[in-house]
Coordinates of C-alpha atoms and ligand atoms in Angstrom, one line a residue:
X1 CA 88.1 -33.1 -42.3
X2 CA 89.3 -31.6 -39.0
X3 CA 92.5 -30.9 -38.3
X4 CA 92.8 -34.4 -35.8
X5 CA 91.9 -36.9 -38.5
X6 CA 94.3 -34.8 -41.4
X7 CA 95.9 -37.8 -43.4
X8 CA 100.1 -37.7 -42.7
X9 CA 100.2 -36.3 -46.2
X10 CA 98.5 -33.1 -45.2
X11 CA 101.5 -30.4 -44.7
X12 CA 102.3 -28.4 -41.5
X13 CA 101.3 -25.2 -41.8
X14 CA 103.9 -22.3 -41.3
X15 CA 107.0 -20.7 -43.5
X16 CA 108.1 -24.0 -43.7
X17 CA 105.5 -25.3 -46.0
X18 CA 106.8 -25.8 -50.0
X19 CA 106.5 -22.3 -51.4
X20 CA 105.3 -23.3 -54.6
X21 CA 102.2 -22.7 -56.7
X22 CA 100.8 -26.3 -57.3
X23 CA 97.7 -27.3 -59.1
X24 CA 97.0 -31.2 -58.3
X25 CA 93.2 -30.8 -59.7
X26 CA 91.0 -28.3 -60.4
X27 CA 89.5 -25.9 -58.4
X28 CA 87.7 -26.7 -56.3
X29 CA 88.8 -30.4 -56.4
X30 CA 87.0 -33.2 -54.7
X31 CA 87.5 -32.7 -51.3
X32 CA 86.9 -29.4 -52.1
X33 CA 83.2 -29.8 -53.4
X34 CA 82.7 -32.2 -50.6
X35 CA 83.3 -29.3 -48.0
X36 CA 81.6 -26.9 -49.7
X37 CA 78.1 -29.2 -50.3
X38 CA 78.2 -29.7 -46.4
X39 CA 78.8 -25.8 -46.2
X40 CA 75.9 -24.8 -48.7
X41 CA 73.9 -27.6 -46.6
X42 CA 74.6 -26.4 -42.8
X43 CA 75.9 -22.3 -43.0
X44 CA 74.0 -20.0 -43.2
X45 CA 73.3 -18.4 -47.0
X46 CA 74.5 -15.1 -46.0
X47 CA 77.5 -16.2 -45.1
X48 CA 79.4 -16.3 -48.8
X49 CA 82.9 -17.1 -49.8
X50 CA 85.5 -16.1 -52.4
X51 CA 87.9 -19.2 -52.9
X52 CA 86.5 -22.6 -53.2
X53 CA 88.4 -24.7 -51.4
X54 CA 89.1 -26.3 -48.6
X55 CA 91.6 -25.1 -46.6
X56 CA 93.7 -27.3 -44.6
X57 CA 97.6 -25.4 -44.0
X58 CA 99.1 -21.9 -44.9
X59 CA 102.0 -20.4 -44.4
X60 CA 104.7 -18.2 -45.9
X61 CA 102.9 -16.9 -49.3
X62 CA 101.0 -19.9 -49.8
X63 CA 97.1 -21.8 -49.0
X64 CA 97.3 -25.8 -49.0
X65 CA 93.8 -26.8 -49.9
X66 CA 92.5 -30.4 -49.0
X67 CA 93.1 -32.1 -52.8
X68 CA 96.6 -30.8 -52.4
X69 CA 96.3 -27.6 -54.5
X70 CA 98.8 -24.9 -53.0
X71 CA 97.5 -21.6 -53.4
X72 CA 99.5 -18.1 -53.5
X73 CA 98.2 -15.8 -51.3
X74 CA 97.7 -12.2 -52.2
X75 CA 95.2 -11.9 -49.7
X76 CA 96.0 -12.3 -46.5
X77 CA 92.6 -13.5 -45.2
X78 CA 91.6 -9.5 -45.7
X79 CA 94.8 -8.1 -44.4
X80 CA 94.4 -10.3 -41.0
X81 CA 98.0 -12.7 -41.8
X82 CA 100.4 -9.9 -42.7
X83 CA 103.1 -11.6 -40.6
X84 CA 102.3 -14.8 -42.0
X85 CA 100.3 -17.5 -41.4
X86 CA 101.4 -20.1 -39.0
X87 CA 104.1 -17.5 -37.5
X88 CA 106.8 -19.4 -35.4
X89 CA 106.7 -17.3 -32.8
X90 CA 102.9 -16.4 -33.2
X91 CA 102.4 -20.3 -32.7
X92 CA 104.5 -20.9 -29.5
X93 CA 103.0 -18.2 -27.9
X94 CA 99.5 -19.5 -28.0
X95 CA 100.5 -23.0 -27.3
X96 CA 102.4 -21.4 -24.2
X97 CA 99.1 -19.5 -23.5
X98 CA 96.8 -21.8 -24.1
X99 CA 98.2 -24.8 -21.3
X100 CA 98.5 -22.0 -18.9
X101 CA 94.9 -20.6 -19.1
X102 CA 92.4 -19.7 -21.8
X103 CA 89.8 -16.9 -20.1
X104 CA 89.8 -15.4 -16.9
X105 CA 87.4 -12.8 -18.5
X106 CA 89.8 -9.5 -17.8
X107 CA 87.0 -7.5 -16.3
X108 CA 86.8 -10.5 -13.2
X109 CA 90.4 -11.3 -13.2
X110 CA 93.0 -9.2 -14.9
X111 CA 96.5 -10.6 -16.6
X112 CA 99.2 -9.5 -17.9
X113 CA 98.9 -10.1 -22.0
X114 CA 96.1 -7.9 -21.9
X115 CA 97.8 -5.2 -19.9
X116 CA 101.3 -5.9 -22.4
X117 CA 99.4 -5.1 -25.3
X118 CA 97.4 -1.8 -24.1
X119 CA 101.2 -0.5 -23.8
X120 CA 102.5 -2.0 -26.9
X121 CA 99.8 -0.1 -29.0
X122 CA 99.6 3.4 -26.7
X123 CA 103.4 3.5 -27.8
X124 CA 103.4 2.3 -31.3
X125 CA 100.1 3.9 -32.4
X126 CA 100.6 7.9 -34.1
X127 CA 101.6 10.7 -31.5
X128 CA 103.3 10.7 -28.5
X129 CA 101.1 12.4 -26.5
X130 CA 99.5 9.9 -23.0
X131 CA 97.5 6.9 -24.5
X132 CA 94.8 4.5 -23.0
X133 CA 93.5 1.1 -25.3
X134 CA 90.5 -1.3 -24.2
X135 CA 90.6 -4.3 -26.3
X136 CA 87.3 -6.1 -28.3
X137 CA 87.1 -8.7 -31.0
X138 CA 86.6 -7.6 -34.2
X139 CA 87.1 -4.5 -36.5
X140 CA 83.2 -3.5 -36.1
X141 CA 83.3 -3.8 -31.8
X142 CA 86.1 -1.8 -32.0
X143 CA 84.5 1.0 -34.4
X144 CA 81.2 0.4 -32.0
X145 CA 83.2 1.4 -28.8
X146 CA 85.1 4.6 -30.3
X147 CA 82.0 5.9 -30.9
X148 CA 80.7 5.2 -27.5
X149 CA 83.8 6.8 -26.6
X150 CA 83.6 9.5 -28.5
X151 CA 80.0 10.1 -28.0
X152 CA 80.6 10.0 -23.9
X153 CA 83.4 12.4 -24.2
X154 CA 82.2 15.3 -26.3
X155 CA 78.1 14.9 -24.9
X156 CA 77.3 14.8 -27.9
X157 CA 75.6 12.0 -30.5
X158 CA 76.4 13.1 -34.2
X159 CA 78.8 10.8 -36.2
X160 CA 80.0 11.6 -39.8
X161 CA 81.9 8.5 -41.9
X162 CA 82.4 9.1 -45.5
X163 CA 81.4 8.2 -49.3
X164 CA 83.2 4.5 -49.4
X165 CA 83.2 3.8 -46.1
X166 CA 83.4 -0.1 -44.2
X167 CA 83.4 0.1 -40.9
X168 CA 81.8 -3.5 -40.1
X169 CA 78.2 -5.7 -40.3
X170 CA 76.9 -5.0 -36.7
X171 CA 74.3 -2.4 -36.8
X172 CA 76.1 0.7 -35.8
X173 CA 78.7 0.3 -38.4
X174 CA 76.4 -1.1 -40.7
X175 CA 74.8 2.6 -40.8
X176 CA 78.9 4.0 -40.9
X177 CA 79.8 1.5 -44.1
X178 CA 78.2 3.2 -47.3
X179 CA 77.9 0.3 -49.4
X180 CA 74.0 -1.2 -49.4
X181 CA 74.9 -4.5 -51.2
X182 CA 76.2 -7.1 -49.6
X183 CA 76.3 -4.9 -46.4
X184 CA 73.3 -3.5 -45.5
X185 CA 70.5 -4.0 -48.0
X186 CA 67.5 -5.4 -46.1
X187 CA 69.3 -5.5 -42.8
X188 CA 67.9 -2.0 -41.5
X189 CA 66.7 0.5 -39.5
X190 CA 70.3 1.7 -38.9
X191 CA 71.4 3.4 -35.9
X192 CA 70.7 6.8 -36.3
X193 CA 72.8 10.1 -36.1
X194 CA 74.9 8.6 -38.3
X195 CA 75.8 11.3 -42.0
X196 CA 77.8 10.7 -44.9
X197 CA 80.3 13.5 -46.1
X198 CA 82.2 13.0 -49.5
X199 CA 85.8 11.9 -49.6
X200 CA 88.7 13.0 -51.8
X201 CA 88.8 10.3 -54.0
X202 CA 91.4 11.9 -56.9
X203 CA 90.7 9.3 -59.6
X204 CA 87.0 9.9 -59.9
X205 CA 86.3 13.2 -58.3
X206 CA 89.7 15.2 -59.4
X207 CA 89.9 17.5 -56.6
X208 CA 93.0 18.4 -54.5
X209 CA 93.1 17.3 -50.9
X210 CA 92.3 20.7 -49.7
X211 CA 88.9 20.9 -52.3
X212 CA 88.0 17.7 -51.3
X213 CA 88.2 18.6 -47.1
X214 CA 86.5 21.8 -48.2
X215 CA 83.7 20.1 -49.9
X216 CA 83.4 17.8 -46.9
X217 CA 83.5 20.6 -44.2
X218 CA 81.0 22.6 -45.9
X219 CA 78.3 19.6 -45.9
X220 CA 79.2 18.6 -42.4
X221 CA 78.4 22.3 -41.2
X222 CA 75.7 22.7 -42.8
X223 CA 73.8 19.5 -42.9
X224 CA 75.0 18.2 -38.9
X225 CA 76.9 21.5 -37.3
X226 CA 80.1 21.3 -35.4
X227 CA 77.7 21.4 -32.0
X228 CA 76.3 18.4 -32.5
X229 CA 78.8 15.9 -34.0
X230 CA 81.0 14.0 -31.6
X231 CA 83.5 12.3 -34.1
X232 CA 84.1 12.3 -37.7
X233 CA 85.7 8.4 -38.1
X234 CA 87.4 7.6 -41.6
X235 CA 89.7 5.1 -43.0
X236 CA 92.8 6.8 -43.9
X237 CA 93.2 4.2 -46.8
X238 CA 89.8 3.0 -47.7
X239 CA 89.7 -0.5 -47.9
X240 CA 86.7 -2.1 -48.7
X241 CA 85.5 0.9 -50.5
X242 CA 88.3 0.5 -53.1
X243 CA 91.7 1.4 -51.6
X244 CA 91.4 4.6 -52.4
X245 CA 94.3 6.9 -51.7
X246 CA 92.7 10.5 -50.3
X247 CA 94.7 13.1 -52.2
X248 CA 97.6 14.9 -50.1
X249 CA 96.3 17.7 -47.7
X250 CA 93.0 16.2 -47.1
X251 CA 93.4 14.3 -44.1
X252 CA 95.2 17.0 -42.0
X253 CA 92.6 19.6 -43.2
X254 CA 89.3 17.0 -41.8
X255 CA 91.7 16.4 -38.5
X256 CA 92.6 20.4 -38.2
X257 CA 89.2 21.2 -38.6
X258 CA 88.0 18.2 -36.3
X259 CA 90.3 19.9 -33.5
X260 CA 89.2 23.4 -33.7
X261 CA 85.5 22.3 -33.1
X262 CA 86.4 19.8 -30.0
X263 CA 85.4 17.1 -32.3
X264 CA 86.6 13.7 -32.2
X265 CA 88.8 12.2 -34.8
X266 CA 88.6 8.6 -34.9
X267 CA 91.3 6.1 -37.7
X268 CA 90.0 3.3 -38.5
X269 CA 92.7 1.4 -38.9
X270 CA 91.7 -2.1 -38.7
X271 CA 92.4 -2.6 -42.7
X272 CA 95.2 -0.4 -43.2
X273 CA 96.9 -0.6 -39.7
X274 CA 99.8 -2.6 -38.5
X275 CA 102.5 -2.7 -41.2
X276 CA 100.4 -3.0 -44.1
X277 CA 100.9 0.1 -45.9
X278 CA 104.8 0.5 -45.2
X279 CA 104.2 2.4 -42.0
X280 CA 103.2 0.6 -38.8
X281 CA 99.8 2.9 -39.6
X282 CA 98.7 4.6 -42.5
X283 CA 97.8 7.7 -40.6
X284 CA 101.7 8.4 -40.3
X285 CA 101.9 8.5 -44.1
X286 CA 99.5 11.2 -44.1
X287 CA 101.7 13.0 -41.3
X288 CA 98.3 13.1 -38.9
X289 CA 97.7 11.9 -35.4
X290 CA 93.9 10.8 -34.5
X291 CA 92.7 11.0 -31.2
X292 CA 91.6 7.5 -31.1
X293 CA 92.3 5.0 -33.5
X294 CA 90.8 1.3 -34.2
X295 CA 92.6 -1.7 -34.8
X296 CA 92.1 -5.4 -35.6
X297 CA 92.7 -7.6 -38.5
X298 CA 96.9 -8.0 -38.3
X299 CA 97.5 -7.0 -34.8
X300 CA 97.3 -10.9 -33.6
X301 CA 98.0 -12.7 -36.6
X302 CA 94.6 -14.3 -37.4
X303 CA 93.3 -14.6 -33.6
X304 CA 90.4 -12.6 -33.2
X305 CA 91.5 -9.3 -31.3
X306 CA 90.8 -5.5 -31.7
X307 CA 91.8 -2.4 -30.5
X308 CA 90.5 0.8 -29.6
X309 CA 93.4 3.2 -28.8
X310 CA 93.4 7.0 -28.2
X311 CA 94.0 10.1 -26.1
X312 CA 94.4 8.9 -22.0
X313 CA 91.6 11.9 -21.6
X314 CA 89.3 10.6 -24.4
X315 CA 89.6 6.6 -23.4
X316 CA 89.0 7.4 -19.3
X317 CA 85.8 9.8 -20.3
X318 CA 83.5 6.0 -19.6
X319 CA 82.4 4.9 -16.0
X320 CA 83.9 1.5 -15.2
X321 CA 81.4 -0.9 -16.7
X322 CA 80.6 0.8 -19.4
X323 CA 83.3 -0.8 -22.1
X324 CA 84.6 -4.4 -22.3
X325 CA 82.7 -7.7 -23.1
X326 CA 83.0 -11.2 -22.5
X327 CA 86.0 -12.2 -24.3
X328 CA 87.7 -9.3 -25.4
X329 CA 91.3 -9.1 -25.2
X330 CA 91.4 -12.7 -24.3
X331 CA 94.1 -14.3 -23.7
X332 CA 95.3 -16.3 -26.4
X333 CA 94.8 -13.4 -28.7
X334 CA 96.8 -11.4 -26.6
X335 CA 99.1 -13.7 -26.6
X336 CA 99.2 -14.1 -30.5
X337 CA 99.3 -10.2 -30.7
X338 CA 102.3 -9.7 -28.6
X339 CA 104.0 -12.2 -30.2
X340 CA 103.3 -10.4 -33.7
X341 CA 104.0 -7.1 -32.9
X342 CA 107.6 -8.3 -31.3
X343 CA 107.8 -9.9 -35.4
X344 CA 106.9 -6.3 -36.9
X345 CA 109.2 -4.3 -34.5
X346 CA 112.4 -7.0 -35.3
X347 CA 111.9 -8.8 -38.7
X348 CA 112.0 -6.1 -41.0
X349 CA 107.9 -6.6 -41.8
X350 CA 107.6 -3.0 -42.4
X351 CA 110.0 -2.5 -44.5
X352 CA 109.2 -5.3 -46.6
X353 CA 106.0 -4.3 -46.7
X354 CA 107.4 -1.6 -49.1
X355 CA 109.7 -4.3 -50.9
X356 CA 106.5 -5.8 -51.8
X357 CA 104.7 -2.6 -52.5
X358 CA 107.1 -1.8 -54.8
X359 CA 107.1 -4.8 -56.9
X360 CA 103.4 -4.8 -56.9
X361 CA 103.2 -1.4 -58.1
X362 CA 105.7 -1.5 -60.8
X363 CA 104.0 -4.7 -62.1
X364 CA 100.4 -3.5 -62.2
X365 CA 101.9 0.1 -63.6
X366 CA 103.8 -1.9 -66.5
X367 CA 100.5 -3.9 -67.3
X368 CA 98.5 -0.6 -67.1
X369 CA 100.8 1.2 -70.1
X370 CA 99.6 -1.6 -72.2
X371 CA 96.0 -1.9 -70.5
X372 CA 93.8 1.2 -70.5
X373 CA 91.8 -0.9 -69.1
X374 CA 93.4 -0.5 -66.0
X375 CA 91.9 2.9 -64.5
X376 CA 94.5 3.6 -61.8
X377 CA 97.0 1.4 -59.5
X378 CA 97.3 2.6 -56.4
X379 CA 97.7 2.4 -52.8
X380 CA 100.8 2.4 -50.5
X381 CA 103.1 -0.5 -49.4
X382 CA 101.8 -3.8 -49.4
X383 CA 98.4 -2.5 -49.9
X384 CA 97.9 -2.1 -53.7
X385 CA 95.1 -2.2 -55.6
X386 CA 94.1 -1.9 -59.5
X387 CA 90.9 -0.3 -60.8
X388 CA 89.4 -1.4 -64.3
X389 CA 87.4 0.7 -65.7
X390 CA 85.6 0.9 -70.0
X391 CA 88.5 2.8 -71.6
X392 CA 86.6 4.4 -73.8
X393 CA 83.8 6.0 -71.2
X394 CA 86.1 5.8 -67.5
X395 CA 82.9 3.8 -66.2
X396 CA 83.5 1.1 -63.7
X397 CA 84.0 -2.7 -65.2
X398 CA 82.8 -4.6 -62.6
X399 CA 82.0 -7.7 -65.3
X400 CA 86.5 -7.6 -66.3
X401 CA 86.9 -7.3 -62.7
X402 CA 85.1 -10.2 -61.3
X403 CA 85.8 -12.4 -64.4
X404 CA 89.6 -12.1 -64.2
X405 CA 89.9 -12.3 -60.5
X406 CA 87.7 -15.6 -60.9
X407 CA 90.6 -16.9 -63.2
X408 CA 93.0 -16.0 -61.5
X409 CA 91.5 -18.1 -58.4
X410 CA 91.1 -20.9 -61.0
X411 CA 94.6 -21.0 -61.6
X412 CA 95.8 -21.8 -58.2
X413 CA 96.2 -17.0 -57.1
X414 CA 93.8 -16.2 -53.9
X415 CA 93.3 -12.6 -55.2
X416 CA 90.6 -9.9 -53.5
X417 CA 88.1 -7.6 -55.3
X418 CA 86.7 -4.9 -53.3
X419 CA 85.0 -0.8 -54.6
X420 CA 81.5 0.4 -54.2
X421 CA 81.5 -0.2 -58.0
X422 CA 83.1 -3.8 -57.6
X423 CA 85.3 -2.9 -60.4
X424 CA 89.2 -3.1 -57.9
X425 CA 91.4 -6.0 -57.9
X426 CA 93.2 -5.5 -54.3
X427 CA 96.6 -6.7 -53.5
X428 CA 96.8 -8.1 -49.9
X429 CA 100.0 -10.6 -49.8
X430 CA 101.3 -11.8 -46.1
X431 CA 104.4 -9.8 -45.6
X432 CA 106.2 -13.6 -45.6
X433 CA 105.7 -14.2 -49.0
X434 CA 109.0 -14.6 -51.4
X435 CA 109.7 -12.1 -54.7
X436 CA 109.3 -14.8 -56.5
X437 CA 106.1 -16.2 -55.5
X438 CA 104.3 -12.8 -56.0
X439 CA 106.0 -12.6 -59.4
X440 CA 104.0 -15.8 -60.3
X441 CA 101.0 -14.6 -58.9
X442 CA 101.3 -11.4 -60.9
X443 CA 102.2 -13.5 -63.8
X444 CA 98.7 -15.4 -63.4
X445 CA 96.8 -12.0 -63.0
X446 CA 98.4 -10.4 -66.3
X447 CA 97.5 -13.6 -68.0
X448 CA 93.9 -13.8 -66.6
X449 CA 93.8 -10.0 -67.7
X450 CA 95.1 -10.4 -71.2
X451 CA 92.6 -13.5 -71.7
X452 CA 89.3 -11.4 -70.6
Ligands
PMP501 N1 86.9 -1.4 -40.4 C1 87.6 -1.6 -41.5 C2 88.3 -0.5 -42.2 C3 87.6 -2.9 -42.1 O1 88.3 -3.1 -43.2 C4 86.9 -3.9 -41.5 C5 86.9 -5.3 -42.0 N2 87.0 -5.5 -43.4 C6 86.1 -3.6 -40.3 C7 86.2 -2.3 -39.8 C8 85.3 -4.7 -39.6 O2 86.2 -5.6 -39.0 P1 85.6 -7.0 -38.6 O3 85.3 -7.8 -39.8 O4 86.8 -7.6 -37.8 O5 84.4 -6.7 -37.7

């Protein structure tokens, strides 16, 4: 069904859409199963999916799927719809956009959204020293070109990322994620110059932050030497990886000792940027200032835009022609982008973000006093995440994990898993959804919980 021959019962999308949890079948229902035979018959293998539906509005905290079902959201479409989906504003601007022009190309003929949102995120990204973005279209591209950057910059080719890591599927960021399955297994040689240092990771290695940067520090000088590494690039809230939470003092120690070897710090903050954590990014929770950070995912609202943002020194170190691409900061996005930012800066979405945090965490902590099966809850605003674990041994449970996040899907909640061990249950809700409507949700996860 496209979105031209949608029957009249099919719902707007947008915050106006019923803000219910309704199960009119199960799941996936009819229409459903239809989509997904022509899927399994015409897309690629590789390319899986998590909820079995098919999707035909969203908005608020909620999914419509095509038999009528109405999802609640606690994912976000991986942190990409944290404003919403269907935003008001989001939506005008692109129709506005999109009858004026849709692609100059903004290396042949530059406009001003592009230009708009280059100066939006030099002054809302951390520090306030001089800023220069270029803009791409996805979380990896973005992660490709810092490194570029970095690489151009400094002279020199080493790159260290961290036990955990995601960084993207393209090659370069294949060899940055640490994860070999789904990511990478098969899919090699990977770029090389690429090493992996530990992270502080305070639930499974029990180190302070300053141990952990230590430990860290010690293997990058010894194993790649300050001389040859151009940036160190980490996720200041691992997303993928787990949401992990690095313990206090580790970050500024990596960026302290980043600056006193002329290396370049790159945060990635395409997960864990823009509002999501109760900060606009993450880094400011852990009171440190990159010298180039990437972003994506809920900069535009769900149109595909990325960032990389950084130093005015760092970003001007390429010739002309040596960063850009076809599309990237089109139009559209842009104008989906500034449209969202002007919704985090003047409808409260940060702050909500911590609103929603905090019912998240008091929920998951109340169900983990009862549940040693629950490991750890963690994270920061609306970013939350719960580890399971074996209570008598502390090993991962990646069997409880997948089997009550699989239940919880079956009864109408679009919940996450994510972990190197694929034992986390990862709390991504749109910053539009209502108290009451993650209450359900959590309501359906304790329930799925208690039954597995
Ligand atoms: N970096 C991080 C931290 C991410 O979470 C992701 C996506 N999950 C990426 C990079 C890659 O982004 P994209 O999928 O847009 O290429």
């Amino acid at each position: 069904m496209s979105v031209t021959d949608l029957p009249p019962t099919v719902p707007v999308g947008g915050p106006s859409l019923p803000q219910e949890r309704r199960l009119v079948s199960r799941i996936p229902g009819p229409r459903s199963e239809e989509l997904l035979a022509r899927k399994a018959a015409a897309v690629a293998a590789g390319v899986g999916h998590t909820v079995p539906i098919e999707a035909v509005a969203a908005g608020g905290g909620v999914v419509v799927d095509a038999d009528g079902n109405s999802l609640i959201d606690l994912g976000s479409g991986i942190a990409v719809t944290t404003v919403g989906n269907a935003h008001p504003a989001v939506v005008a601007a692109v129709q506005a956009q999109v009858a004026q022009f849709t692609h100059t190309c903004f290396m042949i003929s530059p406009y001003d959204a592009y230009v708009s949102v280059a100066e939006a995120l030099n002054r809302l990204t951390p520090g306030d020293h001089a800023k220069k973005s270029a803009l791409f279209n996805s979380g990896a591209e973005a992660v490709e070109n810092a490194v570029k950057i970095a690489r151009k910059y400094t002279g020199r080719s080493a790159v260290v990322a961290f036990d955990h890591a995601y960084h993207g599927r393209t090659n370069l960021t294949m060899a940055l994620t640490a994860k070999s399955m789904p990511y990478k297994s098969g899919f090699g040689p990977f770029a090389s110059e690429v090493y992996r240092a530990p992270v502080s990771y305070p639930f499974r290695d029990g180190l302070t932050g300053p141990e952990a940067a230590r430990r860290a520090i010690s293997l990058i000088e010894k194993q790649v030497g300050a001389d040859n590494l151009a940036a160190v690039i980490i996720e200041p809230i691992q997303g993928e990886g787990g949401f992990i939470v690095p313990a206090d003092g580790f970050l500024p120690a990596i960026v302290d000792w980043c600056r006193a070897n002329d290396v370049v710090f790159i945060a990635d903050e395409v997960q864990s940027g823009f509002g999501r954590t109760g900060a606009m990014f993450a880094s400011e929770l852990f009171g440190i200032v990159p010298d180039l950070v990437t972003t994506a995912k809920g900069i535009a609202a769900g149109l595909p835009l990325a960032a990389v943002t950084g130093r005015a020194e760092i970003m001007d170190a390429s010739h002309a022609g040596g960063l850009g691409g076809t599309y990237g900061g089109n139009p559209i996005a842009c104008a989906a982008a500034l449209a969202a930012i002007d919704a985090f800066e003047h409808e409260g979405f940060v702050d909500r973000a911590n609103d929603l945090g905090r019912i998240l965490v008091d929920r998951l902590t109340a169900l983990q006093s009862a549940d040693p099966r629950i490991g750890e809850v963690r994270g920061r605003g609306a970013m939350v995440a719960a580890e399971f674990v074996d209570p008598a041994t502390g090993e991962p449970d990646a069997a409880l994990t997948a089997a009550v996040a699989k239940a919880c899907i079956a009864e109408g909640v679009i919940v996450l898993t994510c972990g190197t061990y694929g034992n986390v249950i990862r709390f991504l809700p749109p910053l539009s959804i209502g108290d009451e409507l993650l209450h359900e949700g959590l309501d359906v996860v304790a329930a799925a919980l208690a039954a597995a």
